[in-house]
PDB file of C-alpha atoms and ligand atoms in Angstrom:
ATOM      1  CA  UNK A  42      19.796 186.374 145.127  1.00  0.00           C
ATOM      2  CA  UNK A  43      23.313 187.697 145.543  1.00  0.00           C
ATOM      3  CA  UNK A  44      24.500 188.142 149.090  1.00  0.00           C
ATOM      4  CA  UNK A  45      27.577 189.393 150.921  1.00  0.00           C
ATOM      5  CA  UNK A  46      28.411 188.281 154.450  1.00  0.00           C
ATOM      6  CA  UNK A  47      31.478 189.663 156.243  1.00  0.00           C
ATOM      7  CA  UNK A  48      33.215 188.186 159.278  1.00  0.00           C
ATOM      8  CA  UNK A  49      36.289 188.859 161.361  1.00  0.00           C
ATOM      9  CA  UNK A  50      38.700 186.133 160.294  1.00  0.00           C
ATOM     10  CA  UNK A  51      38.780 184.687 163.809  1.00  0.00           C
ATOM     11  CA  UNK A  52      34.989 184.602 164.282  1.00  0.00           C
ATOM     12  CA  UNK A  53      33.298 182.473 161.596  1.00  0.00           C
ATOM     13  CA  UNK A  54      29.980 182.256 163.423  1.00  0.00           C
ATOM     14  CA  UNK A  55      29.457 185.987 163.956  1.00  0.00           C
ATOM     15  CA  UNK A  56      28.736 188.018 160.795  1.00  0.00           C
ATOM     16  CA  UNK A  57      29.575 191.698 161.147  1.00  0.00           C
ATOM     17  CA  UNK A  58      27.862 192.662 157.898  1.00  0.00           C
ATOM     18  CA  UNK A  59      25.282 191.007 155.657  1.00  0.00           C
ATOM     19  CA  UNK A  60      23.363 192.369 152.696  1.00  0.00           C
ATOM     20  CA  UNK A  61      21.444 191.228 149.638  1.00  0.00           C
ATOM     21  CA  UNK A  62      21.346 194.753 148.189  1.00  0.00           C
ATOM     22  CA  UNK A  63      23.597 194.832 145.098  1.00  0.00           C
ATOM     23  CA  UNK A  64      24.486 198.503 145.661  1.00  0.00           C
ATOM     24  CA  UNK A  65      25.508 197.864 149.276  1.00  0.00           C
ATOM     25  CA  UNK A  66      27.421 194.734 148.268  1.00  0.00           C
ATOM     26  CA  UNK A  67      29.295 196.639 145.566  1.00  0.00           C
ATOM     27  CA  UNK A  68      30.203 199.447 147.987  1.00  0.00           C
ATOM     28  CA  UNK A  69      31.464 197.069 150.656  1.00  0.00           C
ATOM     29  CA  UNK A  70      33.544 195.121 148.150  1.00  0.00           C
ATOM     30  CA  UNK A  71      34.859 198.231 146.446  1.00  0.00           C
ATOM     31  CA  UNK A  72      36.511 199.185 149.753  1.00  0.00           C
ATOM     32  CA  UNK A  73      38.779 196.142 149.380  1.00  0.00           C
ATOM     33  CA  UNK A  74      39.334 196.644 145.661  1.00  0.00           C
ATOM     34  CA  UNK A  75      36.879 193.974 144.510  1.00  0.00           C
ATOM     35  CA  UNK A  76      34.600 194.977 141.626  1.00  0.00           C
ATOM     36  CA  UNK A  77      31.011 193.738 141.851  1.00  0.00           C
ATOM     37  CA  UNK A  78      28.264 194.594 139.391  1.00  0.00           C
ATOM     38  CA  UNK A  79      24.897 193.257 138.334  1.00  0.00           C
ATOM     39  CA  UNK A  80      24.592 193.066 134.553  1.00  0.00           C
ATOM     40  CA  UNK A  81      21.336 192.648 132.718  1.00  0.00           C
ATOM     41  CA  UNK A  82      21.591 189.863 130.199  1.00  0.00           C
ATOM     42  CA  UNK A  83      20.417 190.720 126.681  1.00  0.00           C
ATOM     43  CA  UNK A  84      20.086 187.058 125.818  1.00  0.00           C
ATOM     44  CA  UNK A  85      18.265 184.048 127.165  1.00  0.00           C
ATOM     45  CA  UNK A  86      20.370 180.923 127.097  1.00  0.00           C
ATOM     46  CA  UNK A  87      19.601 177.404 128.113  1.00  0.00           C
ATOM     47  CA  UNK A  88      21.884 175.872 130.714  1.00  0.00           C
ATOM     48  CA  UNK A  89      22.408 173.110 128.143  1.00  0.00           C
ATOM     49  CA  UNK A  90      24.025 175.483 125.625  1.00  0.00           C
ATOM     50  CA  UNK A  91      27.646 174.715 124.843  1.00  0.00           C
ATOM     51  CA  UNK A  92      30.640 176.988 125.402  1.00  0.00           C
ATOM     52  CA  UNK A  93      30.739 178.297 121.840  1.00  0.00           C
ATOM     53  CA  UNK A  94      27.112 179.392 121.999  1.00  0.00           C
ATOM     54  CA  UNK A  95      27.662 181.085 125.373  1.00  0.00           C
ATOM     55  CA  UNK A  96      30.778 182.880 124.115  1.00  0.00           C
ATOM     56  CA  UNK A  97      28.960 184.053 120.979  1.00  0.00           C
ATOM     57  CA  UNK A  98      25.911 185.244 122.904  1.00  0.00           C
ATOM     58  CA  UNK A  99      28.008 187.168 125.407  1.00  0.00           C
ATOM     59  CA  UNK A 100      30.474 188.628 122.939  1.00  0.00           C
ATOM     60  CA  UNK A 101      29.490 192.255 123.754  1.00  0.00           C
ATOM     61  CA  UNK A 102      30.062 191.530 127.471  1.00  0.00           C
ATOM     62  CA  UNK A 103      33.368 189.890 126.751  1.00  0.00           C
ATOM     63  CA  UNK A 104      34.528 192.728 124.557  1.00  0.00           C
ATOM     64  CA  UNK A 105      33.732 195.142 127.388  1.00  0.00           C
ATOM     65  CA  UNK A 106      35.426 193.016 130.030  1.00  0.00           C
ATOM     66  CA  UNK A 107      38.478 192.354 127.935  1.00  0.00           C
ATOM     67  CA  UNK A 108      38.728 195.974 126.863  1.00  0.00           C
ATOM     68  CA  UNK A 109      38.563 197.207 130.477  1.00  0.00           C
ATOM     69  CA  UNK A 110      40.857 194.600 131.928  1.00  0.00           C
ATOM     70  CA  UNK A 111      43.342 194.250 129.097  1.00  0.00           C
ATOM     71  CA  UNK A 112      42.599 190.550 129.050  1.00  0.00           C
ATOM     72  CA  UNK A 113      43.655 188.588 126.016  1.00  0.00           C
ATOM     73  CA  UNK A 114      41.557 185.457 126.198  1.00  0.00           C
ATOM     74  CA  UNK A 115      38.232 184.190 127.459  1.00  0.00           C
ATOM     75  CA  UNK A 116      36.556 180.889 128.099  1.00  0.00           C
ATOM     76  CA  UNK A 117      33.510 179.338 129.681  1.00  0.00           C
ATOM     77  CA  UNK A 118      33.636 177.171 132.777  1.00  0.00           C
ATOM     78  CA  UNK A 119      30.598 175.059 133.470  1.00  0.00           C
ATOM     79  CA  UNK A 120      30.052 172.727 136.384  1.00  0.00           C
ATOM     80  CA  UNK A 121      27.081 170.509 137.029  1.00  0.00           C
ATOM     81  CA  UNK A 122      26.461 168.178 139.963  1.00  0.00           C
ATOM     82  CA  UNK A 123      27.054 165.143 137.718  1.00  0.00           C
ATOM     83  CA  UNK A 124      30.371 166.428 136.329  1.00  0.00           C
ATOM     84  CA  UNK A 125      32.892 163.605 136.811  1.00  0.00           C
ATOM     85  CA  UNK A 126      35.483 166.023 138.198  1.00  0.00           C
ATOM     86  CA  UNK A 127      33.097 168.078 140.337  1.00  0.00           C
ATOM     87  CA  UNK A 128      34.696 166.927 143.578  1.00  0.00           C
ATOM     88  CA  UNK A 129      38.272 167.367 142.361  1.00  0.00           C
ATOM     89  CA  UNK A 130      37.525 170.803 140.933  1.00  0.00           C
ATOM     90  CA  UNK A 131      35.876 171.870 144.177  1.00  0.00           C
ATOM     91  CA  UNK A 132      39.038 170.977 146.090  1.00  0.00           C
ATOM     92  CA  UNK A 133      41.177 172.875 143.593  1.00  0.00           C
ATOM     93  CA  UNK A 134      39.264 176.114 144.095  1.00  0.00           C
ATOM     94  CA  UNK A 135      38.519 175.677 147.804  1.00  0.00           C
ATOM     95  CA  UNK A 136      41.947 176.239 149.372  1.00  0.00           C
ATOM     96  CA  UNK A 137      42.987 179.839 149.964  1.00  0.00           C
ATOM     97  CA  UNK A 138      45.083 181.131 147.066  1.00  0.00           C
ATOM     98  CA  UNK A 139      46.104 184.173 145.078  1.00  0.00           C
ATOM     99  CA  UNK A 140      46.655 184.863 141.398  1.00  0.00           C
ATOM    100  CA  UNK A 141      49.093 187.151 139.633  1.00  0.00           C
ATOM    101  CA  UNK A 142      46.216 188.558 137.562  1.00  0.00           C
ATOM    102  CA  UNK A 143      42.713 189.709 138.399  1.00  0.00           C
ATOM    103  CA  UNK A 144      40.191 186.857 138.632  1.00  0.00           C
ATOM    104  CA  UNK A 145      37.228 188.058 136.593  1.00  0.00           C
ATOM    105  CA  UNK A 146      34.015 186.067 136.399  1.00  0.00           C
ATOM    106  CA  UNK A 147      30.548 186.698 135.028  1.00  0.00           C
ATOM    107  CA  UNK A 148      27.830 184.272 136.089  1.00  0.00           C
ATOM    108  CA  UNK A 149      25.766 183.259 133.057  1.00  0.00           C
ATOM    109  CA  UNK A 150      23.842 180.649 135.048  1.00  0.00           C
ATOM    110  CA  UNK A 151      23.754 179.307 138.574  1.00  0.00           C
ATOM    111  CA  UNK A 152      25.911 180.578 141.380  1.00  0.00           C
ATOM    112  CA  UNK A 153      28.848 180.135 143.697  1.00  0.00           C
ATOM    113  CA  UNK A 154      30.729 181.863 146.495  1.00  0.00           C
ATOM    114  CA  UNK A 155      33.861 183.918 146.077  1.00  0.00           C
ATOM    115  CA  UNK A 156      35.367 184.403 149.518  1.00  0.00           C
ATOM    116  CA  UNK A 157      38.032 187.086 149.961  1.00  0.00           C
ATOM    117  CA  UNK A 158      40.378 187.287 152.967  1.00  0.00           C
ATOM    118  CA  UNK A 159      41.556 190.866 153.395  1.00  0.00           C
ATOM    119  CA  UNK A 160      42.774 192.908 156.381  1.00  0.00           C
ATOM    120  CA  UNK A 161      41.668 190.395 158.990  1.00  0.00           C
ATOM    121  CA  UNK A 162      38.209 189.993 157.483  1.00  0.00           C
ATOM    122  CA  UNK A 163      36.481 187.350 155.406  1.00  0.00           C
ATOM    123  CA  UNK A 164      34.143 188.614 152.671  1.00  0.00           C
ATOM    124  CA  UNK A 165      31.837 185.820 151.520  1.00  0.00           C
ATOM    125  CA  UNK A 166      30.179 186.886 148.259  1.00  0.00           C
ATOM    126  CA  UNK A 167      27.443 184.547 147.056  1.00  0.00           C
ATOM    127  CA  UNK A 168      27.214 185.361 143.354  1.00  0.00           C
ATOM    128  CA  UNK A 169      24.272 184.466 141.138  1.00  0.00           C
ATOM    129  CA  UNK A 170      23.194 184.789 137.516  1.00  0.00           C
ATOM    130  CA  UNK A 171      24.027 188.237 136.161  1.00  0.00           C
ATOM    131  CA  UNK A 172      26.810 188.989 138.665  1.00  0.00           C
ATOM    132  CA  UNK A 173      30.210 190.221 137.606  1.00  0.00           C
ATOM    133  CA  UNK A 174      33.006 189.921 140.136  1.00  0.00           C
ATOM    134  CA  UNK A 175      36.653 190.831 139.772  1.00  0.00           C
ATOM    135  CA  UNK A 176      39.091 189.823 142.490  1.00  0.00           C
ATOM    136  CA  UNK A 177      42.346 191.806 142.206  1.00  0.00           C
ATOM    137  CA  UNK A 178      45.696 190.114 141.665  1.00  0.00           C
ATOM    138  CA  UNK A 179      47.302 189.248 144.986  1.00  0.00           C
ATOM    139  CA  UNK A 180      44.037 189.132 146.971  1.00  0.00           C
ATOM    140  CA  UNK A 181      43.760 185.993 149.092  1.00  0.00           C
ATOM    141  CA  UNK A 182      40.528 184.151 148.293  1.00  0.00           C
ATOM    142  CA  UNK A 183      38.832 180.858 147.565  1.00  0.00           C
ATOM    143  CA  UNK A 184      35.753 179.707 145.670  1.00  0.00           C
ATOM    144  CA  UNK A 185      33.082 177.203 146.566  1.00  0.00           C
ATOM    145  CA  UNK A 186      29.876 176.181 144.848  1.00  0.00           C
ATOM    146  CA  UNK A 187      29.110 173.400 147.313  1.00  0.00           C
ATOM    147  CA  UNK A 188      28.900 169.657 146.838  1.00  0.00           C
ATOM    148  CA  UNK A 189      26.335 169.944 144.021  1.00  0.00           C
ATOM    149  CA  UNK A 190      27.852 172.738 141.884  1.00  0.00           C
ATOM    150  CA  UNK A 191      25.682 174.269 139.206  1.00  0.00           C
ATOM    151  CA  UNK A 192      27.040 177.246 137.331  1.00  0.00           C
ATOM    152  CA  UNK A 193      28.215 178.565 133.990  1.00  0.00           C
ATOM    153  CA  UNK A 194      30.772 181.377 134.134  1.00  0.00           C
ATOM    154  CA  UNK A 195      32.616 183.504 131.651  1.00  0.00           C
ATOM    155  CA  UNK A 196      36.286 183.849 132.554  1.00  0.00           C
ATOM    156  CA  UNK A 197      38.760 186.291 131.051  1.00  0.00           C
ATOM    157  CA  UNK A 198      42.496 186.010 131.335  1.00  0.00           C
ATOM    158  CA  UNK A 199      45.442 188.301 130.758  1.00  0.00           C
ATOM    159  CA  UNK A 200      47.909 185.544 131.593  1.00  0.00           C
ATOM    160  CA  UNK A 201      48.304 183.242 128.609  1.00  0.00           C
ATOM    161  CA  UNK A 202      48.721 180.240 130.890  1.00  0.00           C
ATOM    162  CA  UNK A 203      45.090 180.533 132.052  1.00  0.00           C
ATOM    163  CA  UNK A 204      43.974 179.815 135.625  1.00  0.00           C
ATOM    164  CA  UNK A 205      47.064 179.512 137.834  1.00  0.00           C
ATOM    165  CA  UNK A 206      46.708 179.508 141.629  1.00  0.00           C
ATOM    166  CA  UNK A 207      49.383 180.125 144.243  1.00  0.00           C
ATOM    167  CA  UNK A 208      48.139 178.469 147.416  1.00  0.00           C
ATOM    168  CA  UNK A 209      48.814 180.193 150.743  1.00  0.00           C
ATOM    169  CA  UNK A 210      48.766 176.984 152.795  1.00  0.00           C
ATOM    170  CA  UNK A 211      46.279 178.564 155.225  1.00  0.00           C
ATOM    171  CA  UNK A 212      43.387 176.189 156.031  1.00  0.00           C
ATOM    172  CA  UNK A 213      41.041 179.100 156.736  1.00  0.00           C
ATOM    173  CA  UNK A 214      38.421 177.995 154.197  1.00  0.00           C
ATOM    174  CA  UNK A 215      37.701 174.935 156.355  1.00  0.00           C
ATOM    175  CA  UNK A 216      36.702 177.277 159.194  1.00  0.00           C
ATOM    176  CA  UNK A 217      34.356 179.326 157.022  1.00  0.00           C
ATOM    177  CA  UNK A 218      31.718 177.156 155.373  1.00  0.00           C
ATOM    178  CA  UNK A 219      30.156 179.404 152.759  1.00  0.00           C
ATOM    179  CA  UNK A 220      26.793 180.975 153.425  1.00  0.00           C
ATOM    180  CA  UNK A 221      23.940 180.822 150.965  1.00  0.00           C
ATOM    181  CA  UNK A 222      20.442 182.207 150.942  1.00  0.00           C
ATOM    182  CA  UNK A 223      18.005 179.539 152.096  1.00  0.00           C
ATOM    183  CA  UNK A 224      16.178 179.444 148.776  1.00  0.00           C
ATOM    184  CA  UNK A 225      19.304 179.129 146.634  1.00  0.00           C
TER     185      UNK A 225
HETATM  186 FE1  FE2 B 366      40.984 182.086 142.368  1.00  0.00          FE
END
């Protein structure tokens, strides 16, 4: 289940907001410019399906996303616990950074946490299958799917160079271990 937990950025052990209600999550995130939606999937895919099959199955979603965002390209990122670069990729996404374009993800399978750092608060969004999240350009954030990552995501890009991060050098993510529902 999707969940949003909000903290003051100097108090990682004291949530000031927590919800698993998609409408409440979307409203809270909208206030900081982050788009969050639950999309019903018209297709049932196996987690073993390759990127081409995922892209083909989700073409209507991609067309919508790319039409709304002006994005020019899309791909699929898939991580499994046995991925040889799972640890290295986790480190790459885990340090606070910004992008010069919106970071738009749709979770086809599995889940992970997008954590935004805005106006002295930390917004930890645990996203799951069927969640769309769009983090605006320039918003400080990081991503973590834990030490056994399991997710398949659609990504759309406006920047032709793909995923490019500008790290802030702030070690804040180390002070905010991501929160996940117990059953996840
Ligand atoms: Fe990012």
